[in-house]
mmCIF file with all atom_site columns, C-alpha atoms in Angstrom:
data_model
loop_
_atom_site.group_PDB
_atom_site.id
_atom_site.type_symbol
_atom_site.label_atom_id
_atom_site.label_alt_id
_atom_site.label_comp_id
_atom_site.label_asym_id
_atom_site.label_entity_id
_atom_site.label_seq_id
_atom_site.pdbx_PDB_ins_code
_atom_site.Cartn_x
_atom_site.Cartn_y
_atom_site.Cartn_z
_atom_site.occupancy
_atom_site.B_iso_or_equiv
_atom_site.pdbx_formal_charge
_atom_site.auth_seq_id
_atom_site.auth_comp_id
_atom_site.auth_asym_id
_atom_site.auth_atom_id
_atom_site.pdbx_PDB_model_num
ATOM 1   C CA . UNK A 1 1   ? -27.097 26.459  40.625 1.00 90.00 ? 21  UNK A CA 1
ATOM 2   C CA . UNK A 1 2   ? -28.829 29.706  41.044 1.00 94.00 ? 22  UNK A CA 1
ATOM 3   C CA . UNK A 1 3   ? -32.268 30.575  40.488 1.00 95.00 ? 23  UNK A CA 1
ATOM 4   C CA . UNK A 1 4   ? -32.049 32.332  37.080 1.00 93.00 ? 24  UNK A CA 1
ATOM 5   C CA . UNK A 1 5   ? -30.174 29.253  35.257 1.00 95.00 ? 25  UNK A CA 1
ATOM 6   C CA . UNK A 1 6   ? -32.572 26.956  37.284 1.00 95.00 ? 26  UNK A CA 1
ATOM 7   C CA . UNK A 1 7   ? -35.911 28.972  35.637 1.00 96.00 ? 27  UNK A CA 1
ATOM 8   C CA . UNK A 1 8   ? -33.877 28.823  31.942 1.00 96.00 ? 28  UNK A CA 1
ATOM 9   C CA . UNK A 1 9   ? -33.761 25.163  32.348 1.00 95.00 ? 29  UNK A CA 1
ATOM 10  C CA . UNK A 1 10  ? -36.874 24.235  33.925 1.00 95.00 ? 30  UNK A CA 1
ATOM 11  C CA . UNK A 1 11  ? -38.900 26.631  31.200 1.00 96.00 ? 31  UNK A CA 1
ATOM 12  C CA . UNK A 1 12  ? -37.287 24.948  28.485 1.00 95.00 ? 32  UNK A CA 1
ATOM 13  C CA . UNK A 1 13  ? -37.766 21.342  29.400 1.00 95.00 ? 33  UNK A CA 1
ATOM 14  C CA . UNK A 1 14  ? -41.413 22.345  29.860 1.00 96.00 ? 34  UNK A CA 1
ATOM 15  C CA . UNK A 1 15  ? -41.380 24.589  26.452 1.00 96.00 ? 35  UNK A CA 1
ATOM 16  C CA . UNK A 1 16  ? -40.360 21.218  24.737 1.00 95.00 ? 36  UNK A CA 1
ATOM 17  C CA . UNK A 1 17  ? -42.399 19.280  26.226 1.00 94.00 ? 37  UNK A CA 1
ATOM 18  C CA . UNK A 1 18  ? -45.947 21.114  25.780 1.00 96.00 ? 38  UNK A CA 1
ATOM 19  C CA . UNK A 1 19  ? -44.818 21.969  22.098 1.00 96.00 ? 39  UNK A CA 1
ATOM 20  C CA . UNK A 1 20  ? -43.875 18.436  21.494 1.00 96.00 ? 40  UNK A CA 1
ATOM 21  C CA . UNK A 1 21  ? -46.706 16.927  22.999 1.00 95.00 ? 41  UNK A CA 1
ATOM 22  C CA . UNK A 1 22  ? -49.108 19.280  21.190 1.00 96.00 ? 42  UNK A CA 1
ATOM 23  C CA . UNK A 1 23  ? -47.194 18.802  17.751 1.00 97.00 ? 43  UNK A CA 1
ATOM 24  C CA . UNK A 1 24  ? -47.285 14.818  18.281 1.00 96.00 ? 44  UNK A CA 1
ATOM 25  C CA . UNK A 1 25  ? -50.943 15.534  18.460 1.00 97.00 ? 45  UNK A CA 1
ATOM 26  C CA . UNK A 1 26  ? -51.692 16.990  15.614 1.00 97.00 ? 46  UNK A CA 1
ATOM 27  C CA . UNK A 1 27  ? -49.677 14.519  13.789 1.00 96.00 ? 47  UNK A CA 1
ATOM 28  C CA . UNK A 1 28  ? -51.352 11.798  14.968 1.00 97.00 ? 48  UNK A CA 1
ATOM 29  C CA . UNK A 1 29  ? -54.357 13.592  15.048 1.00 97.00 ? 49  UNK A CA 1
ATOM 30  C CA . UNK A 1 30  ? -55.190 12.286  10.584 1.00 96.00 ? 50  UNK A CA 1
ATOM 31  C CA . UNK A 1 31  ? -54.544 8.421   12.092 1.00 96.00 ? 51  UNK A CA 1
ATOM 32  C CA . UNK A 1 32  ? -57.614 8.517   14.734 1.00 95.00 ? 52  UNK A CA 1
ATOM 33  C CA . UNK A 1 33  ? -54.589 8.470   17.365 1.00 96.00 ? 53  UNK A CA 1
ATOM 34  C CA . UNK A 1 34  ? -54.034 10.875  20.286 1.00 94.00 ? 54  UNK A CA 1
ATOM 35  C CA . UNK A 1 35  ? -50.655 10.777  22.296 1.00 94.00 ? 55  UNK A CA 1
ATOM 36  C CA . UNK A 1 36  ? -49.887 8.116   23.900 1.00 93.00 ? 56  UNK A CA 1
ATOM 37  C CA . UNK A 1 37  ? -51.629 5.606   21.382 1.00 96.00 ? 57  UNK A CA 1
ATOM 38  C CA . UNK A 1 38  ? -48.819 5.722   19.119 1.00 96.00 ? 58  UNK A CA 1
ATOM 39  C CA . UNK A 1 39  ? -46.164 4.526   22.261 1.00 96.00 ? 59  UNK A CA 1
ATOM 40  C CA . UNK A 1 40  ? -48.871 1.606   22.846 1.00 97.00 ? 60  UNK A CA 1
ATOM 41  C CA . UNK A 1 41  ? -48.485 0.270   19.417 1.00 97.00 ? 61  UNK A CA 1
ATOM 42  C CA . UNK A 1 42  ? -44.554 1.344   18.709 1.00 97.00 ? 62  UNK A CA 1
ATOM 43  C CA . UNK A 1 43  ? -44.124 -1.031  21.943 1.00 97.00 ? 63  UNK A CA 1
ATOM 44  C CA . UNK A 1 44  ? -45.970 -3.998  20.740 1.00 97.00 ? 64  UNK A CA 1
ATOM 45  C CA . UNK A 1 45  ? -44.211 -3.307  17.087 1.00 97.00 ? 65  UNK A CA 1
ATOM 46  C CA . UNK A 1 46  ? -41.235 -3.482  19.057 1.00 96.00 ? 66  UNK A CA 1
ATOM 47  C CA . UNK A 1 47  ? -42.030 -6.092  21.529 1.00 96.00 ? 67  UNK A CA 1
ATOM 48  C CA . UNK A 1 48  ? -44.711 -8.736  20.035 1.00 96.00 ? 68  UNK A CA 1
ATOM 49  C CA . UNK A 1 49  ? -47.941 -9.535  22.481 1.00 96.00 ? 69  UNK A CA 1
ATOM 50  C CA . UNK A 1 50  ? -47.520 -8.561  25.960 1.00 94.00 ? 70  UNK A CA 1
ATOM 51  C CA . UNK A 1 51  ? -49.975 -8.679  28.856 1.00 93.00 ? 71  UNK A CA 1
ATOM 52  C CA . UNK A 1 52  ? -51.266 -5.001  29.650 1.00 92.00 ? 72  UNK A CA 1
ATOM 53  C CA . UNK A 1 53  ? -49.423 -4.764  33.172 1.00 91.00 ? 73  UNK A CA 1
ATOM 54  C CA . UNK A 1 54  ? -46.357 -5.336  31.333 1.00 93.00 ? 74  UNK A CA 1
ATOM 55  C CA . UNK A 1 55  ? -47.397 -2.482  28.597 1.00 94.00 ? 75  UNK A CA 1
ATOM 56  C CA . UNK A 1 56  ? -48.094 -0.268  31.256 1.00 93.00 ? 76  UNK A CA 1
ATOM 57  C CA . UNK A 1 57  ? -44.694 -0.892  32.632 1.00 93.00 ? 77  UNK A CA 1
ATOM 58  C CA . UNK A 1 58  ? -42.605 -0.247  29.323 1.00 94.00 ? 78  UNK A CA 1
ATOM 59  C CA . UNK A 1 59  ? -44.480 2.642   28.516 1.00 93.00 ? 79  UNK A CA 1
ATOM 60  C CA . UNK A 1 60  ? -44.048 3.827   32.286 1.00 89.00 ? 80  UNK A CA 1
ATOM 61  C CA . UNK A 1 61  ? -47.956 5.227   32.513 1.00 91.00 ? 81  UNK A CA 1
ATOM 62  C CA . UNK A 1 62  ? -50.569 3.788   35.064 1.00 92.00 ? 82  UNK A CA 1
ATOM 63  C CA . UNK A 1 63  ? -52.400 0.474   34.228 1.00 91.00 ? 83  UNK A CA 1
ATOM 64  C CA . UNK A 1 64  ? -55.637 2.397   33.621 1.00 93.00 ? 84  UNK A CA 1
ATOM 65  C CA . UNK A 1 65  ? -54.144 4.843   31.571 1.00 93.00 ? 85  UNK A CA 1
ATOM 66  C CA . UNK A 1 66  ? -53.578 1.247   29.194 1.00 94.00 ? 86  UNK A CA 1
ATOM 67  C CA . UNK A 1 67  ? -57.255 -0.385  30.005 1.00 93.00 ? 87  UNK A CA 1
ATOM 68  C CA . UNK A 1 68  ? -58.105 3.123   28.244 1.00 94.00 ? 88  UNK A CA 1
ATOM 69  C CA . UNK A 1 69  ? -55.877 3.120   25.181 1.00 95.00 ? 89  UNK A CA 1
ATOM 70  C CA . UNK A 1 70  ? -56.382 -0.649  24.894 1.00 95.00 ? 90  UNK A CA 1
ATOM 71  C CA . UNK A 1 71  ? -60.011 -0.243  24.871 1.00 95.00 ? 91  UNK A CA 1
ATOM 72  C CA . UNK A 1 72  ? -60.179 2.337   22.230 1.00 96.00 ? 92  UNK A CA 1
ATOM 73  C CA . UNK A 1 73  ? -57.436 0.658   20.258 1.00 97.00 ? 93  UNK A CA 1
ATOM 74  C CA . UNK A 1 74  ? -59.397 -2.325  20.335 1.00 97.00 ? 94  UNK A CA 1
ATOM 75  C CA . UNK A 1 75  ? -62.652 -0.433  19.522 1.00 97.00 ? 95  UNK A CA 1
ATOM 76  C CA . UNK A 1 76  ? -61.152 0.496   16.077 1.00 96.00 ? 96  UNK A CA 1
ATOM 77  C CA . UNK A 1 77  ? -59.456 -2.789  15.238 1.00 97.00 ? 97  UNK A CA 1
ATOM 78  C CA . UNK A 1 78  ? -55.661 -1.742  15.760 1.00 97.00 ? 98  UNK A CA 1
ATOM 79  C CA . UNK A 1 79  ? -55.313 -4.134  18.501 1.00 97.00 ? 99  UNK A CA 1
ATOM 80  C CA . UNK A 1 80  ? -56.631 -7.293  20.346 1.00 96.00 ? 100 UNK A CA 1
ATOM 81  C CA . UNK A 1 81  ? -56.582 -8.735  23.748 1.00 94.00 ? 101 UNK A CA 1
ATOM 82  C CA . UNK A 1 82  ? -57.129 -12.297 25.040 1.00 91.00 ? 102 UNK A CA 1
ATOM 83  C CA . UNK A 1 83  ? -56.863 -13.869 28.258 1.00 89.00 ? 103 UNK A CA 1
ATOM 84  C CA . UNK A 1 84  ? -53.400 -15.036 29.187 1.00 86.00 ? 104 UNK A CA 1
ATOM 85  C CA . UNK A 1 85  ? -53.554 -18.432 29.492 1.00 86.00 ? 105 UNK A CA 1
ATOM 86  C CA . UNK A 1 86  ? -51.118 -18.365 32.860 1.00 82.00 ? 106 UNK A CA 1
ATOM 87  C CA . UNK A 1 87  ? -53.239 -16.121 34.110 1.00 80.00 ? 107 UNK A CA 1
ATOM 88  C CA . UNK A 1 88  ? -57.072 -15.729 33.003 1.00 76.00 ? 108 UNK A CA 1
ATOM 89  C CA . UNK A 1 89  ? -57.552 -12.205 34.959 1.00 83.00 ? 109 UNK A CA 1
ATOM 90  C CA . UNK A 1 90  ? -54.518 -10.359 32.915 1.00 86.00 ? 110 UNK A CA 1
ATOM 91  C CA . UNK A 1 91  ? -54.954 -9.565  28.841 1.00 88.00 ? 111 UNK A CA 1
ATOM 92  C CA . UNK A 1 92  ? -52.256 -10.468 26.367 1.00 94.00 ? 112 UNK A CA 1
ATOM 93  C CA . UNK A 1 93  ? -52.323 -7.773  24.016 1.00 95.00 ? 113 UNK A CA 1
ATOM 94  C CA . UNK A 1 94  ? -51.278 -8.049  20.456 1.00 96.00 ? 114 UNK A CA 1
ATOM 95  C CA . UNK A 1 95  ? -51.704 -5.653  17.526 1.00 97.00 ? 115 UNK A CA 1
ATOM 96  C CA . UNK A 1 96  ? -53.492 -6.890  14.413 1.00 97.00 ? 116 UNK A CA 1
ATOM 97  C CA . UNK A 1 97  ? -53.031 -6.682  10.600 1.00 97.00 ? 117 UNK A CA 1
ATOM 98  C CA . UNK A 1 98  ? -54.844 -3.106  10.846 1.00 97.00 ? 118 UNK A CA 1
ATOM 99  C CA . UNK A 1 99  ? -52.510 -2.111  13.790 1.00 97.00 ? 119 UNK A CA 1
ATOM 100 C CA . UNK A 1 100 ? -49.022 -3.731  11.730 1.00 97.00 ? 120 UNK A CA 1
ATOM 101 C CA . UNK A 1 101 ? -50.248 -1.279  8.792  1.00 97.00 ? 121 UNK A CA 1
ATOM 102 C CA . UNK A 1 102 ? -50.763 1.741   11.210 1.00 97.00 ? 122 UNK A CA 1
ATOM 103 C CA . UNK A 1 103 ? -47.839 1.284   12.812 1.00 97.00 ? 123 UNK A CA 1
ATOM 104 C CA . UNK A 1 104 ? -45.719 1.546   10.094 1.00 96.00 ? 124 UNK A CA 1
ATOM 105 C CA . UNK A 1 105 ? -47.789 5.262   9.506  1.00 97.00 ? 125 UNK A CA 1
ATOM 106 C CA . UNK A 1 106 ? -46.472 6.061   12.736 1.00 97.00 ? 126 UNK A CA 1
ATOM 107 C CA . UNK A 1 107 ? -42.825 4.910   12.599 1.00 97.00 ? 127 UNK A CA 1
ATOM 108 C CA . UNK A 1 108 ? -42.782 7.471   9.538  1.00 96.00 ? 128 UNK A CA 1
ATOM 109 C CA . UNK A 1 109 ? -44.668 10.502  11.554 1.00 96.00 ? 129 UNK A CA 1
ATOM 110 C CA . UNK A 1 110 ? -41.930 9.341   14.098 1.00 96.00 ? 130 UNK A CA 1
ATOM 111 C CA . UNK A 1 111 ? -38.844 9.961   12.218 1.00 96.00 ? 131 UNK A CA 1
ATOM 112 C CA . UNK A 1 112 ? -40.203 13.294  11.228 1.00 96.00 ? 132 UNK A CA 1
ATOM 113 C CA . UNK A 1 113 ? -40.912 14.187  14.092 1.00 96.00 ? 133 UNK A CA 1
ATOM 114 C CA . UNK A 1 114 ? -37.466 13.898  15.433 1.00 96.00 ? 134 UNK A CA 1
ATOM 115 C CA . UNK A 1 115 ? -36.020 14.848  12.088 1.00 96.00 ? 135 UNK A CA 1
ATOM 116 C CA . UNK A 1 116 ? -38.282 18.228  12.713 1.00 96.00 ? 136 UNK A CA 1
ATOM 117 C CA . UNK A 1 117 ? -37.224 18.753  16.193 1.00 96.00 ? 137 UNK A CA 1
ATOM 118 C CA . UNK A 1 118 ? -33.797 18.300  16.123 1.00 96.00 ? 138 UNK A CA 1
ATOM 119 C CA . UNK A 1 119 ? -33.477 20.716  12.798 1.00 97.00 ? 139 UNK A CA 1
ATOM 120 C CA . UNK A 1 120 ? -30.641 23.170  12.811 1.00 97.00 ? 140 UNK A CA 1
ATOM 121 C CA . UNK A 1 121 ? -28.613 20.995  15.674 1.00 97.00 ? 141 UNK A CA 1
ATOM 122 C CA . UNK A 1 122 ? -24.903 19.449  14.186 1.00 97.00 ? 142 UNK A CA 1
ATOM 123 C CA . UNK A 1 123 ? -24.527 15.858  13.950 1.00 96.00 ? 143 UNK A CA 1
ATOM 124 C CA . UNK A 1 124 ? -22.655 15.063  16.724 1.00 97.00 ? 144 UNK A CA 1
ATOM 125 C CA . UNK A 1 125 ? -25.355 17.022  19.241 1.00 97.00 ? 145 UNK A CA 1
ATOM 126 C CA . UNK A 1 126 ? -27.909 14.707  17.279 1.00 96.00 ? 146 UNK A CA 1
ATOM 127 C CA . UNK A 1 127 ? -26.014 11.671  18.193 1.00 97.00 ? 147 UNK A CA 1
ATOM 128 C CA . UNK A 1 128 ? -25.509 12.720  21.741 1.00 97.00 ? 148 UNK A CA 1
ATOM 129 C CA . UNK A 1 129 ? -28.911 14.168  22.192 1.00 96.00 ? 149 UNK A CA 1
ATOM 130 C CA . UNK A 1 130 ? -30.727 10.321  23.303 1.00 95.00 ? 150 UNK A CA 1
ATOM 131 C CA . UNK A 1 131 ? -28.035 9.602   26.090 1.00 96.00 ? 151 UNK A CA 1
ATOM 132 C CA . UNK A 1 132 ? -28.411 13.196  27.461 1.00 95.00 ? 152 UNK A CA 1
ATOM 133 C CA . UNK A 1 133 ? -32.221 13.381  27.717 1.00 94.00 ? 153 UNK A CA 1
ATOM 134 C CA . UNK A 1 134 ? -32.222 9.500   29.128 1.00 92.00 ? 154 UNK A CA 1
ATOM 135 C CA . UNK A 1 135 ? -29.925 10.976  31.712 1.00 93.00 ? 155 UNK A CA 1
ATOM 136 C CA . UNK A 1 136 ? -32.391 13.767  32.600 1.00 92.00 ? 156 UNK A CA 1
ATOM 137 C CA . UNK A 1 137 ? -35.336 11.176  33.128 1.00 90.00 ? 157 UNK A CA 1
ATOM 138 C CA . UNK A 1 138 ? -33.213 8.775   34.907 1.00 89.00 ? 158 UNK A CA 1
ATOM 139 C CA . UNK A 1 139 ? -31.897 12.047  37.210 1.00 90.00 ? 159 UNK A CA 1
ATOM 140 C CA . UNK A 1 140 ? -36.270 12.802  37.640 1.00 87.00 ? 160 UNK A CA 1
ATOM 141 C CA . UNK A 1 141 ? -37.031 9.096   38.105 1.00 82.00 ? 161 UNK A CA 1
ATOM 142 C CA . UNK A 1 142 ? -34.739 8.606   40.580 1.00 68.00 ? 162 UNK A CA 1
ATOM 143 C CA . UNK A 1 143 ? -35.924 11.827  42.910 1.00 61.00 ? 163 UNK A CA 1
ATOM 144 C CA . UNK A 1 144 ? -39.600 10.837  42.019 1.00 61.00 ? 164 UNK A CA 1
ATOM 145 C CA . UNK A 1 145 ? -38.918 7.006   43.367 1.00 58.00 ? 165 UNK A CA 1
ATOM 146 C CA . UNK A 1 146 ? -36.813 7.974   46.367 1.00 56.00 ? 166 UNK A CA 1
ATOM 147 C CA . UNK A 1 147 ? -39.971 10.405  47.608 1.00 54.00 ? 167 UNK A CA 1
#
């Protein structure tokens, strides 16, 4: 690959992902959330209680990054932690009644979202857009781990 389709490829993945980023924000922005917040509670939607090493693993962001979001999540009643009774140094985390309620706000920002970002595209690009962009992490993810 030559420079020039190299810079039209690496601009738009980074076009994408400031705009995304910054339009996730300001959605989330009216729910007291900021970005990141919103993965946190999808996951334990998703998931059920979990101790926060194993959050920060699914969501693939550093353990204090979760001690943060867990902490302010916490702070405003969305979630709660408890000691894991295997292991009284790690927190099981679990979301709340408050944090089932937001959730469900945020699984309808989330469809959206998508719905707004994938506007204009046909069907079929739709349905192969989540293998194709998996495929790009996995191709980063496996450069950043073999470093």
């Amino acid at each position: 690959m030559n420079f020039d389709q190299a810079d039209v490829i690496n601009q738009a993945i980074r076009r994408l992902s400031l705009r995304h980023r910054a339009r996730t924000a300001a959605l989330l922005a009216p729910l007291g959330l900021h970005p990141g917040q919103e993965a946190l509670l999808l996951e334990l939607a998703r998931t059920g209680p979990m101790i926060q090493a194993q959050l920060s693993e699914a969501l693939g962001v550093e353990p204090p990054s979760v001690t943060l979001m867990t902490r302010k999540l916490e702070a405003s009643g969305h979630i709660r932690r408890a000691p894991a009774p295997s292991d009284k140094r790690a927190s099981i985390v679990e979301l709340t009644d408050s944090g089932k309620a937001l959730t469900d706000q945020v699984k309808r920002l989330w469809c959206a979202l998508a719905e707004e970002t994938v506007t204009g595209l046909p069907a079929q690009t739709v349905a192969e857009l989540p293998g194709v962009l998996n495929t790009l992490s996995g191709n980063v993810d496996a450069r950043r781990l073999a470093v």
